[in-house]
Structure formats: structure tokens, C-alpha cells
XYZ file of C-alpha atoms in Angstrom:
670
model
C 159.473 117.576 75.442
C 162.692 115.621 75.861
C 162.817 111.862 75.687
C 162.753 110.123 79.065
C 166.208 110.087 80.569
C 165.984 106.485 81.688
C 163.754 103.691 80.303
C 161.155 102.721 82.870
C 162.134 99.082 82.616
C 165.623 100.117 83.734
C 164.209 102.068 86.678
C 162.214 98.972 87.629
C 165.316 96.762 87.486
C 167.283 99.259 89.581
C 164.433 99.233 92.093
C 164.466 95.407 92.159
C 168.169 95.493 92.980
C 167.756 98.081 95.726
C 164.649 96.619 97.380
C 164.896 92.880 96.623
C 168.592 92.343 96.081
C 167.803 90.959 92.626
C 170.153 91.684 89.750
C 169.886 90.260 86.240
C 172.586 90.313 83.594
C 170.150 90.154 80.670
C 166.514 90.696 79.832
C 166.176 86.961 79.245
C 167.253 86.308 82.829
C 164.773 88.896 84.113
C 161.978 87.388 82.014
C 162.743 83.849 83.203
C 162.585 84.969 86.838
C 159.265 86.729 86.174
C 157.631 83.577 84.780
C 159.293 81.167 87.211
C 158.275 82.983 90.399
C 154.919 84.524 89.536
C 154.042 85.600 93.109
C 157.366 87.407 93.575
C 157.107 89.135 90.196
C 153.525 90.365 90.534
C 154.117 91.428 94.140
C 157.034 93.495 92.843
C 154.751 95.180 90.307
C 152.239 95.933 93.072
C 154.983 97.484 95.189
C 156.767 99.331 92.364
C 153.566 101.135 91.427
C 152.606 101.578 95.104
C 149.190 100.004 94.691
C 147.024 100.181 97.773
C 144.334 98.119 99.447
C 142.518 98.977 102.684
C 142.851 95.300 103.572
C 146.020 93.271 102.986
C 146.032 90.349 100.580
C 146.741 86.971 102.105
C 148.434 85.584 98.980
C 149.468 86.901 95.575
C 148.487 83.688 93.788
C 146.453 81.101 95.640
C 146.725 78.344 93.034
C 148.781 78.406 89.855
C 146.277 76.973 87.399
C 144.319 77.951 84.296
C 141.540 78.732 84.349
C 140.678 79.475 87.956
C 143.793 81.189 89.313
C 142.975 83.493 92.249
C 145.059 86.647 92.517
C 145.692 88.939 95.500
C 143.044 87.244 97.600
C 141.777 89.521 100.345
C 142.799 92.761 98.616
C 140.246 95.433 97.804
C 140.645 97.600 94.768
C 139.028 100.003 92.324
C 140.260 101.042 88.886
C 139.094 104.617 89.488
C 140.737 104.911 92.892
C 144.071 104.210 91.232
C 143.355 106.913 88.657
C 142.184 109.489 91.217
C 145.566 109.294 92.964
C 146.967 111.460 90.165
C 144.393 114.272 90.222
C 146.187 116.724 92.479
C 149.857 116.148 91.547
C 149.128 116.092 87.789
C 146.999 119.236 88.016
C 149.532 121.034 90.207
C 152.171 120.275 87.585
C 149.995 121.879 84.928
C 148.967 118.824 82.920
C 145.575 117.968 81.453
C 143.983 114.541 81.848
C 142.329 114.243 78.418
C 142.984 116.183 75.222
C 140.389 115.451 72.554
C 139.839 116.515 68.966
C 137.230 115.668 66.320
C 137.121 115.842 62.542
C 135.990 119.451 62.604
C 139.187 120.359 64.437
C 137.374 121.180 67.682
C 139.810 120.701 70.570
C 138.865 120.258 74.212
C 141.095 119.817 77.212
C 139.754 118.269 80.395
C 141.696 118.913 83.576
C 142.220 116.225 86.172
C 139.972 117.954 88.753
C 137.235 118.400 86.138
C 137.492 114.745 85.170
C 137.141 113.782 88.816
C 134.194 116.149 89.338
C 132.261 114.890 86.307
C 132.899 111.253 87.232
C 131.714 111.860 90.795
C 128.621 113.766 89.634
C 127.608 111.013 87.234
C 128.429 108.231 89.703
C 126.187 109.782 92.342
C 123.393 110.094 89.786
C 123.717 106.425 88.844
C 123.644 105.393 92.492
C 120.506 107.500 92.999
C 118.937 105.630 90.069
C 119.595 102.316 91.769
C 122.752 101.088 90.042
C 124.340 98.537 92.381
C 127.707 96.742 92.301
C 127.512 94.017 89.660
C 124.816 95.734 87.572
C 125.720 95.912 83.894
C 125.779 99.258 82.114
C 125.991 99.399 78.318
C 127.255 102.235 76.157
C 126.869 103.031 72.455
C 129.380 105.850 72.318
C 132.299 107.103 70.176
C 135.887 107.954 71.140
C 135.155 111.147 73.064
C 135.795 112.385 76.592
C 132.180 111.763 77.624
C 132.657 108.038 77.037
C 135.643 108.016 79.382
C 133.647 109.891 82.044
C 130.761 107.419 81.729
C 133.093 104.417 81.996
C 134.851 105.738 85.089
C 131.585 106.707 86.777
C 130.084 103.260 86.221
C 133.048 101.254 87.478
C 133.723 103.598 90.391
C 130.508 102.333 92.019
C 131.019 98.690 91.057
C 128.918 98.691 87.896
C 130.150 96.511 85.028
C 130.865 98.457 81.852
C 130.332 97.298 78.265
C 130.918 99.403 75.167
C 130.066 99.188 71.471
C 131.047 101.640 68.748
C 128.275 103.633 67.023
C 129.456 102.378 63.622
C 128.221 98.917 64.567
C 124.848 97.840 63.231
C 121.816 97.300 65.427
C 121.936 93.504 65.265
C 125.644 93.354 66.087
C 125.112 95.547 69.139
C 122.104 93.544 70.284
C 124.034 90.298 69.881
C 126.344 91.698 72.553
C 124.101 93.716 74.847
C 121.217 91.221 75.003
C 123.558 88.728 76.623
C 124.549 91.057 79.446
C 121.081 92.453 80.359
C 122.113 96.057 81.069
C 120.255 98.236 83.557
C 121.381 101.549 82.005
C 122.194 102.509 78.413
C 124.463 105.413 77.467
C 124.127 106.562 73.865
C 124.760 109.375 71.401
C 122.389 111.033 68.949
C 124.892 110.494 66.152
C 128.493 110.599 64.998
C 130.622 112.270 62.346
C 132.939 110.105 60.264
C 134.796 110.796 57.021
C 133.117 114.164 56.730
C 129.564 112.848 57.043
C 127.075 112.953 59.888
C 125.346 109.697 60.811
C 122.145 109.973 62.834
C 121.861 107.209 65.447
C 118.569 108.134 67.140
C 116.587 105.378 65.410
C 119.251 102.798 66.259
C 119.232 103.847 69.916
C 115.426 103.589 69.957
C 115.680 100.060 68.514
C 118.279 99.110 71.116
C 116.105 100.340 73.936
C 113.059 98.498 72.605
C 115.013 95.250 72.335
C 116.651 95.518 75.776
C 113.830 95.149 78.320
C 116.220 95.293 81.283
C 117.220 98.900 80.482
C 115.625 101.191 83.035
C 117.414 104.434 82.124
C 118.765 105.902 78.882
C 121.337 108.686 79.134
C 121.936 110.540 75.869
C 124.883 112.712 74.913
C 123.933 115.129 72.131
C 127.093 114.592 70.120
C 125.510 116.211 67.056
C 123.460 118.692 69.063
C 120.097 117.113 68.287
C 116.985 119.070 69.289
C 114.369 117.822 71.732
C 112.070 117.226 68.764
C 114.704 115.096 67.001
C 115.088 113.032 70.159
C 111.374 112.526 70.707
C 111.663 108.811 69.874
C 113.956 108.374 72.879
C 111.673 109.908 75.498
C 111.967 109.487 78.383
C 115.723 109.958 78.567
C 118.237 111.853 80.650
C 120.600 114.406 79.143
C 124.232 113.507 79.729
C 125.054 117.194 80.151
C 122.591 117.456 83.053
C 124.027 114.595 85.094
C 127.625 115.850 85.034
C 126.797 119.328 86.370
C 126.698 118.582 90.074
C 129.386 120.313 92.123
C 128.586 120.138 95.825
C 129.959 118.679 99.027
C 128.928 115.124 98.092
C 130.836 115.407 94.818
C 133.896 116.849 96.546
C 133.980 113.960 99.037
C 133.048 111.183 96.616
C 135.251 108.082 96.864
C 135.116 105.042 94.596
C 133.937 101.870 96.283
C 136.553 99.448 97.554
C 135.765 96.185 95.784
C 137.211 92.675 95.848
C 140.339 92.495 93.679
C 138.519 90.315 91.120
C 135.264 92.302 91.057
C 134.060 92.519 87.426
C 135.262 95.672 85.677
C 134.014 95.393 82.100
C 132.693 92.990 79.496
C 134.459 92.876 76.135
C 133.650 90.622 73.218
C 135.338 88.197 70.879
C 135.297 89.128 67.211
C 131.953 87.420 66.711
C 132.683 85.989 63.262
C 130.633 82.905 64.075
C 127.831 82.460 66.564
C 127.159 84.946 69.307
C 130.149 86.999 70.458
C 131.656 85.723 73.678
C 131.092 88.185 76.575
C 134.478 88.170 78.302
C 134.577 89.484 81.879
C 137.752 91.044 83.309
C 138.360 92.176 86.884
C 139.420 95.506 88.402
C 142.688 94.478 90.013
C 144.034 92.128 87.364
C 143.309 94.583 84.566
C 145.044 97.452 86.361
C 148.185 95.616 87.439
C 148.716 94.111 83.973
C 148.010 97.470 82.304
C 150.631 99.213 84.441
C 153.262 96.564 83.714
C 152.488 96.740 80.000
C 152.107 100.493 79.574
C 154.995 101.619 81.744
C 157.621 98.861 81.877
C 157.267 97.684 78.283
C 155.625 100.514 76.343
C 157.719 103.036 78.297
C 154.787 105.427 78.686
C 155.595 107.424 81.788
C 153.704 109.585 84.241
C 153.363 113.094 82.777
C 154.390 114.822 86.019
C 157.324 112.554 86.819
C 160.675 114.233 86.145
C 161.799 111.201 84.154
C 158.924 111.477 81.668
C 157.860 115.095 82.124
C 155.139 116.170 79.723
C 154.316 112.691 78.395
C 151.351 112.692 75.991
C 149.987 109.326 74.891
C 147.875 108.681 71.808
C 146.708 105.388 70.370
C 144.187 105.752 67.584
C 141.196 103.488 68.150
C 137.480 103.261 67.813
C 135.435 102.259 70.847
C 134.895 98.879 69.207
C 138.515 97.806 69.740
C 140.299 96.891 72.969
C 142.900 99.561 72.184
C 140.309 102.064 73.428
C 140.651 100.378 76.815
C 144.438 100.537 76.441
C 144.309 104.255 75.638
C 142.161 105.048 78.688
C 144.538 102.972 80.846
C 147.160 105.666 80.323
C 145.317 107.636 82.995
C 146.126 104.944 85.573
C 149.728 106.146 85.711
C 148.997 109.866 85.589
C 149.611 110.236 81.853
C 147.862 112.814 79.669
C 145.991 110.969 76.928
C 145.201 112.479 73.515
C 142.174 111.036 71.729
C 140.895 111.576 68.186
C 137.320 110.952 67.061
C 136.965 110.457 63.321
C 138.459 108.885 60.240
C 142.283 108.804 60.218
C 142.252 108.732 56.417
C 140.188 111.826 55.649
C 137.059 111.625 53.489
C 136.169 109.382 50.571
C 136.387 112.309 48.157
C 139.558 113.688 49.699
C 141.661 110.930 51.283
C 144.142 112.405 53.745
C 146.472 110.120 55.690
C 148.208 113.110 57.286
C 145.215 113.694 59.596
C 146.539 111.891 62.676
C 150.093 113.118 62.142
C 148.914 116.726 62.122
C 146.882 115.958 65.242
C 150.009 114.540 66.899
C 152.061 117.578 65.959
C 149.415 120.005 67.165
C 149.173 118.392 70.597
C 152.840 117.503 71.105
C 152.145 113.780 71.303
C 155.147 111.834 72.599
C 153.890 108.254 72.086
C 151.951 107.685 68.857
C 150.153 104.360 68.421
C 147.873 102.932 65.739
C 147.045 99.695 63.960
C 149.720 98.359 61.632
C 147.371 98.937 58.688
C 147.400 102.685 59.413
C 151.149 102.918 58.900
C 150.898 100.822 55.728
C 148.243 103.175 54.362
C 150.437 106.172 55.121
C 153.319 104.619 53.198
C 151.121 103.797 50.211
C 149.695 107.333 50.226
C 153.274 108.690 50.118
C 152.732 110.720 53.277
C 155.577 113.166 53.931
C 155.878 113.647 57.687
C 157.988 116.763 57.158
C 154.824 118.450 55.871
C 152.676 117.410 58.871
C 153.771 119.993 61.420
C 156.237 119.712 64.269
C 156.564 116.032 65.164
C 159.766 116.467 67.157
C 158.021 115.425 70.383
C 157.209 111.946 69.017
C 159.790 109.488 70.356
C 157.909 106.193 70.040
C 155.565 104.535 67.554
C 153.228 101.772 68.708
C 151.648 99.169 66.429
C 149.362 96.196 66.859
C 146.324 94.555 65.259
C 148.318 92.762 62.567
C 152.001 92.129 61.848
C 153.939 95.233 60.770
C 155.908 94.600 57.602
C 159.621 95.302 57.343
C 158.978 97.708 54.463
C 156.489 99.785 56.422
C 158.738 99.953 59.469
C 161.645 101.023 57.259
C 159.476 103.715 55.681
C 158.507 105.128 59.068
C 162.064 105.029 60.350
C 163.283 106.904 57.276
C 160.523 109.474 57.616
C 161.444 110.211 61.226
C 165.149 110.297 60.445
C 164.402 112.942 57.818
C 162.703 115.182 60.412
C 165.471 114.854 62.978
C 164.550 111.734 64.976
C 166.943 109.079 63.675
C 166.400 106.724 66.611
C 162.609 106.476 66.582
C 161.558 103.478 68.673
C 158.957 101.051 67.286
C 156.864 99.358 69.934
C 155.336 96.422 68.080
C 153.109 94.335 70.311
C 150.704 91.418 70.082
C 148.027 90.462 72.565
C 144.297 90.442 72.581
C 140.883 91.465 73.747
C 140.764 88.064 75.453
C 142.989 89.138 78.349
C 143.108 92.925 77.846
C 146.858 92.889 77.494
C 149.811 91.771 75.415
C 151.961 88.657 75.377
C 154.726 90.048 73.190
C 156.020 93.580 72.882
C 158.848 95.979 73.422
C 161.772 96.872 75.631
C 163.506 100.188 75.033
C 166.853 98.704 76.018
C 166.819 95.859 73.485
C 167.946 96.051 69.840
C 165.305 96.639 67.194
C 165.062 94.129 64.357
C 162.582 95.192 61.639
C 159.845 92.621 61.266
C 160.248 91.373 64.845
C 158.787 92.195 68.213
C 161.519 92.631 70.774
C 160.556 90.222 73.540
C 158.089 88.145 75.463
C 156.634 90.332 78.195
C 157.417 90.034 81.880
C 155.074 87.653 83.655
C 153.941 86.119 80.347
C 155.074 82.496 80.111
C 154.762 82.423 76.333
C 156.208 79.719 74.106
C 155.900 78.463 70.526
C 154.815 74.819 70.544
C 155.174 72.300 67.738
C 152.576 69.680 66.852
C 153.869 67.420 69.635
C 153.221 70.134 72.233
C 156.932 70.838 72.723
C 158.478 74.314 72.953
C 160.592 75.233 69.924
C 163.039 78.026 69.148
C 163.516 79.477 65.660
C 160.578 77.441 64.394
C 156.990 78.499 63.814
C 154.590 77.008 66.320
C 151.366 77.610 68.216
C 151.502 80.583 70.581
C 150.724 79.263 74.050
C 150.887 80.703 77.545
C 151.717 78.036 80.104
C 151.036 80.001 83.283
C 148.223 82.328 84.389
C 148.126 86.126 84.120
C 146.155 88.385 86.483
C 144.145 89.858 83.599
C 142.958 86.586 82.088
C 139.148 86.407 81.989
C 137.355 85.839 85.248
C 134.734 83.999 83.177
C 132.415 84.387 80.185
C 128.992 85.691 81.126
C 126.223 83.075 81.097
C 128.724 80.295 80.410
C 127.432 77.218 82.188
C 130.273 75.068 83.447
C 132.853 77.340 81.792
C 132.244 75.409 78.551
C 132.790 78.300 76.127
C 135.763 79.594 78.097
C 137.440 76.198 78.118
C 136.744 75.540 74.441
C 138.078 78.963 73.439
C 141.553 78.625 74.948
C 142.075 75.225 76.564
C 140.595 72.663 74.176
C 143.939 71.862 72.519
C 146.229 71.681 75.558
C 144.665 71.043 78.974
C 145.621 73.774 81.410
C 147.589 75.712 78.773
C 146.260 78.816 77.031
C 146.292 78.415 73.236
C 145.968 81.871 71.725
C 145.372 81.015 68.076
C 148.446 82.690 66.567
C 151.514 81.299 64.834
C 154.648 82.425 66.671
C 158.372 82.082 66.160
C 160.734 82.867 69.041
C 164.181 83.676 67.692
C 167.415 82.524 69.364
C 167.952 86.096 70.579
C 164.495 86.227 72.209
C 162.738 88.270 69.529
C 159.303 87.214 68.357
C 157.516 87.081 65.016
C 153.770 86.593 64.635
C 152.742 84.879 61.404
C 149.013 85.424 61.589
C 146.185 83.367 62.969
C 146.996 79.689 63.288
C 143.558 78.746 62.048
C 144.084 80.700 58.815
C 147.549 79.375 58.116
C 148.640 78.148 54.702
C 149.963 74.592 54.475
C 151.268 74.168 50.941
C 153.043 71.019 49.832
C 154.148 70.212 53.367
C 155.354 73.740 54.145
C 153.451 75.764 56.738
C 153.360 79.544 56.572
C 151.454 82.399 58.152
C 149.451 84.580 55.788
C 151.264 87.741 56.889
C 154.380 86.710 54.994
C 152.485 86.471 51.732
C 150.765 89.809 52.365
C 154.131 91.456 52.930
C 155.281 90.244 49.524
C 152.114 91.053 47.591
C 151.268 94.368 49.217
C 154.792 95.662 48.663
C 153.758 96.074 45.008
C 152.555 99.657 44.519
C 149.567 98.505 42.448
C 148.188 96.334 45.274
C 146.158 98.143 47.921
C 144.964 95.112 49.868
C 144.987 91.335 49.676
C 143.720 88.157 51.282
C 144.670 84.530 50.805
C 143.024 81.323 51.971
C 144.223 77.738 51.732
C 141.429 75.293 50.997
C 143.319 72.137 51.863
C 140.644 69.996 53.471
C 140.274 66.314 54.396
C 143.213 65.187 52.294
C 142.229 67.132 49.170
C 144.969 68.754 47.156
C 145.652 72.274 48.327
C 143.798 75.004 46.434
C 144.904 78.499 47.352
C 143.155 81.522 45.823
C 144.537 85.039 46.291
C 142.217 88.046 46.313
C 143.659 91.480 45.527
C 142.368 95.040 45.589
C 144.237 97.052 42.971
C 144.704 100.771 42.571
C 142.061 102.567 40.478
C 142.476 101.987 36.744
C 144.825 99.023 37.283
C 143.568 95.772 35.786
C 144.512 92.232 36.725
C 145.906 91.289 33.330
C 148.486 88.599 32.652
C 151.352 91.013 33.238
C 149.965 92.004 36.642
C 149.445 88.366 37.609
C 153.045 87.631 36.649
C 154.273 90.516 38.799
C 152.316 89.228 41.794
C 153.500 85.651 41.313
C 157.103 86.764 40.900
C 156.864 88.816 44.101
C 155.662 85.736 45.990
C 158.256 83.500 44.334
C 161.027 85.959 45.211
C 159.977 86.714 48.773
C 158.762 83.255 49.794
C 158.954 80.219 47.520
C 157.441 79.005 44.249
C 155.415 76.637 46.435
C 153.299 79.569 47.605
C 152.245 80.853 44.196
C 148.431 80.875 44.319
C 146.293 78.612 42.169
C 144.243 81.599 41.061
C 144.271 85.346 41.557
C 141.020 87.307 41.700
C 140.593 91.063 41.484
C 138.001 92.207 44.041
C 136.587 95.527 45.164
C 137.133 94.902 48.865
C 138.686 92.466 51.304
C 136.131 91.512 53.996
C 137.154 92.888 57.380
C 135.797 92.925 60.907
C 134.842 96.196 62.524
C 138.262 96.236 64.212
C 139.951 95.898 60.812
C 141.006 92.241 60.773
C 140.900 90.332 57.492
C 138.228 87.640 57.632
C 140.316 84.785 56.307
C 138.694 81.953 58.250
C 135.058 82.793 57.400
C 135.883 83.081 53.685
C 137.844 79.836 53.873
C 134.841 78.070 55.428
C 132.485 79.653 52.889
C 134.597 78.424 49.961
C 134.722 74.966 51.529
C 130.945 74.812 51.260
C 129.614 75.976 54.618
C 126.542 78.268 54.509
C 127.279 81.965 54.882
C 125.003 82.388 57.926
C 127.073 79.846 59.851
C 130.487 81.286 59.111
C 130.164 85.048 59.391
C 128.131 87.635 61.267
C 127.508 90.445 58.791
C 126.772 92.907 61.582
C 130.254 92.354 62.989
C 131.801 93.391 59.667
C 133.083 96.754 58.528
C 132.029 96.061 54.909
C 129.346 93.342 54.766
C 128.178 94.239 51.243
C 131.394 92.863 49.775
C 130.376 89.333 50.844
C 128.019 88.938 47.871
C 130.947 88.522 45.487
C 132.516 85.791 47.628
C 129.176 84.011 47.992
C 128.821 83.929 44.204
C 132.330 82.493 43.882
C 131.538 79.804 46.455
C 128.373 78.807 44.546
C 130.346 78.636 41.309
C 132.980 76.388 42.909
C 130.368 74.063 44.381
C 128.591 73.818 41.021
C 131.864 72.782 39.380
C 132.784 70.268 42.075
């Protein structure tokens, strides 16, 4: 596979010149046009990707306001119809739709026609069972092809999809699914992770019992459970039975044409406090933003287009993270997607951070994406990419989830240079589940500066605002978006008067989206995310994102993980504890503390040396891998644990006991 001859963002700009007479002498000029004339920009995206509606839209943007903007009014659309456009040309060119592999090394390839047939078969079954447009359908499924088929079948007939990962506990799943009142539940009998099998039959039975609106349960025997083992789920329908149909009705099946803003799926906020917010996105807005992001900025091309021939896109994700949605969106542009189900780090007894790299080499992946923490783990495990098979097809590395450190990016660049790819492109992006997209990301034509993201994305009117609500350059400020995007939430489910929606994004600046991140826009247009603005350190009058401190501390080979919180509160003197996970057999003695403090002093400032350093077994993280800084901060400030964190939304809830004990000790000493 050769690298694309021309970046897709360049092809788009050439097309703008030819069809609109628009020519821009810099990316900054292009970006400013895209956020100044939103209707012209988003109409150009519609036309560039040749999107289609059986009825014309009367306006691209009826009213430029947030929330409440109406996009492409009058258009009809369906996510799956856009995907089905690629079935014949992609298949004729010899490309698969989905390549999947599990921990056992079992590989399956699903062709485009087979994907279409299974989706149609399942969609017709759901219609026969009474699923109507607007009905919610829930799924408790892992990152396998069957989950993609179920999603596409549901939304093709106007059902509203919602997905939870099978590593989530019963209560966490019910906190989500009870709110949406699903009519159908898709589930698996179990999953394999880190070399172990986890039976999920009892959990599925509990879900069904607690969800009275569920009329049908469809079970995929992921672990091959027997009828006897599944007795607790009777009556249920076998997934394998409802994807077998292959008749005239299947051959002529067409997805329903729906209003542009018809609900597509429900995703959830992190759920660290209170019930998770059920965020509803629409068909049209999700698709048009996904195409602009994936193709123009991420440079992921159509596999059968001569310019990106043979493209294979992988972004490691569980089904509990919005990057699963991003991975599936590769299909919208006719791209072969490669999915992996399992632990990227091997087993507990035999850690192996080469797993995904060998997967990428085996399947000739061209775009390799993962969370920033994955790349950091690979560096700390001293992974040698030269020993991971043929990675010559990989031309781009995608990261998100947390800021990527300069050291880790340098490590990856050196690794790829050593195997013959000296110009590996890092696509570092930042966005969110909230709007199923990204605000900041990449541009293959712009310079790469380690530690920075290359640009604000087209159509995203993003700025860093100071405490006076003024845009600033080369200063850290609140990340805001001052104009609407087509993929912003339609609404939160069961949100009377839009109260939760408004309080989540618009309570600080009326009519302006506040995202909750610290951002610095550099004079050259690059962007740096400093972590969550509500977990920021404010020491002695200096404000800093936690990511900077982590970069300094975690660069030490003895430190595996870390978390810091600043307990400045109501005028009290700042107290900042640092929690560190050290390598086995390394103790936090005075010498180690001095090394950590010196690293912070050298990289940042003596002002940011912590008041105390604690050695812990684990850093509390959400299921999607985010450090739970704010809940621990609130806990240490005296709030009760049940009000600050949802254990079922955590990857490692048992570790909380240590922090609870520390909080009690602090309160007793106060």
C-alpha cells in the first residue's frame, strides 16, 4: 500500500477552487472562511461528498444559535443509505468491509455485500417484531462485527441505537438503559479479555428483569454457550438465526429516508456523578461531521479510490467509548475497517504491548489509532516495532483520550524511522462524546510540532477564552465553541426544558459552548490541551493543566501512572497531593521523592512541587480510561463518596477504598 498521493484536504481545496472559485493562501484563511460562513462551508461538504436527499433542503442553517440550530431543513437522510452506496464499487475493487480479530487470533473478513445482506435480514426481522422509527434499541455487546451489523440494522429502519460495553457492571448499564426505555436488547453470552472468559448470562438476565420495556432479547453466542447455559434468558432469539435471510425482500431492502435530524443513537456522559446524561445525536449531522473529520482532517480515504487505494483503518476501542462510533464511521466513506476485540496489553501474567502492532502488521493497516495511554504504555514496555511484523503500510498514527506527551511522540517517531517510515504522521485530536466529533486535530499539509495538535478543525469556531470571556492567543484559557456544529446534541433524553443540556455546556457563557478543557492556541494556529478545566491546578497564582505535571512525572522510568489534585477551596491555602503508581519492587523512599520533585521542578516550576506524594496501587479511572481527578478532589474536600463518583462507571472501583481512608484521615485532622 502506498501513501495517498494527495492529502484529501488538498483535494477538497482544489475542488473549492474549481467549483466555487474560492482560493485560500493558508489553512488559517480556509478555517476562518469555514467558521465565518457556516452555510457555505457545510453545503460544500455536502456537495464534496455527494450526499443525497430525495427531497431538497430549504436551508443549510435556519438559525445560527446554540442550542437549537436547525440544519439542512427539509432534507431526508439515513446513515446506512450513505454506507450502502459503497457496497458494489468497494466489492468490485476487491476490498472487504470489516476485518476482525480476537484474542485467540481468529480472523474474519466480512465483504460489503455480506454486510448489506446481514443488515437487511436483521432489519426486516426487527420490523416484523414491531420496531418503529424512534423506538430505542439497547445493546450489551463487544467490539465485534455482529455489533456493527446490529447497529446498522437498527438505525436503517429509524430505531435509536444505544450501546454499552460488556465490561460494565450491571448497575452502570442500568443507569443508562433505564433512562431510554428500550424495546429490544441485543446481548452476548460472554466475552474474552486478557486471556480469561467472562460469562455474562446472569448480567443479561438481570438487565432484562430490570428493563420492563424490553419485548425481545437477541443473543449472540460469543462464547458458544449451550441452550442449557442460556436457560435463564429464555425466551430469546439467536442472533445467528436472524441474519440468515437471503431472499427477494433482503435483496431489495432500502433504509428508510428520515428527517435529517432524526435521532441516530444515544451516547452517555462519563457518569462520574449522578445519572449519566443520555445524549441524542441525529443521522445527518453525525454523518456530515464524521466525513469532514475522517477524510479532510484524519486523511482516511476511500479504499477503492485511486488516491487512497487499499486504505485500512483501525482505531482501538471498546464499545464503551465514542471511538467505537468513530471506527464504524470509516464505512461511511467506503473504507475497510479493522477491529480488534480484546486486551491490547496481553494478559496479567504475560503483558504484551506488541499485540495491536502485530495485528496491524498482519492486516496491512494504513491508519493506526489508539488512546494516548496506549502509546505511553508501549514506550514504557520498551516495545520494539521492528519485531512486530511488517508495519510498512502504516502511514499515520491517531491519538486521543488524553494529551500525548512529547516524549511518547518522539519515541513513536523514532520507532517508525527505524523501520523505514521516517515521516510518520501523528494525528492528535481532541473532541468528545458530547458532539461525536473533534474540535481540534490534524492537517497533513501542516508542520508537526511534538506536544501540539496541528489546528482547529474546519467548521469549528473554537477559541481559548480568559476569565473575562475574551479570546486569547498563546495563553491558556477555557475551550469554547462560539458557533453551532451539525453534530451537536439534538437534546438529552427526558430533559425537561433542556435544563441538563443547558447546564452542561452553556451555564458559563450564554449561547457559547464551554467544553470543559484548558486550551492554548499558539500564534501559528497549533493547539495544546492542558486537561480538564475543572481539574486544573492553581498554585500560588499560576494556573496549569494536570497533563503538564503528568508528562514530567511519568517520564521517570520508575513511575507507571500518576494523578494530582489541587485542593485549593474557598480561600484556603493550596494543598496538592500527588499519587504515583511505581514499578514493582520500587519503593517511595526519600530518594524517589526527591527524583519526582526534581522532575517537576525542572520541567515546570518549584511552585508545582506537591505538598505530599503517596504511593498507591492504582489510579482511579473511568471505563474509558480517564483519570478521575475531579471525583477524588471532591472526596478529599469532604464530599461523601456516593455523591462524587459512580463506582459502576469505573474501570477499577476497588481502588477507591484507599482514597476514602485518606479522606477520612484528613477530615479527622482538620
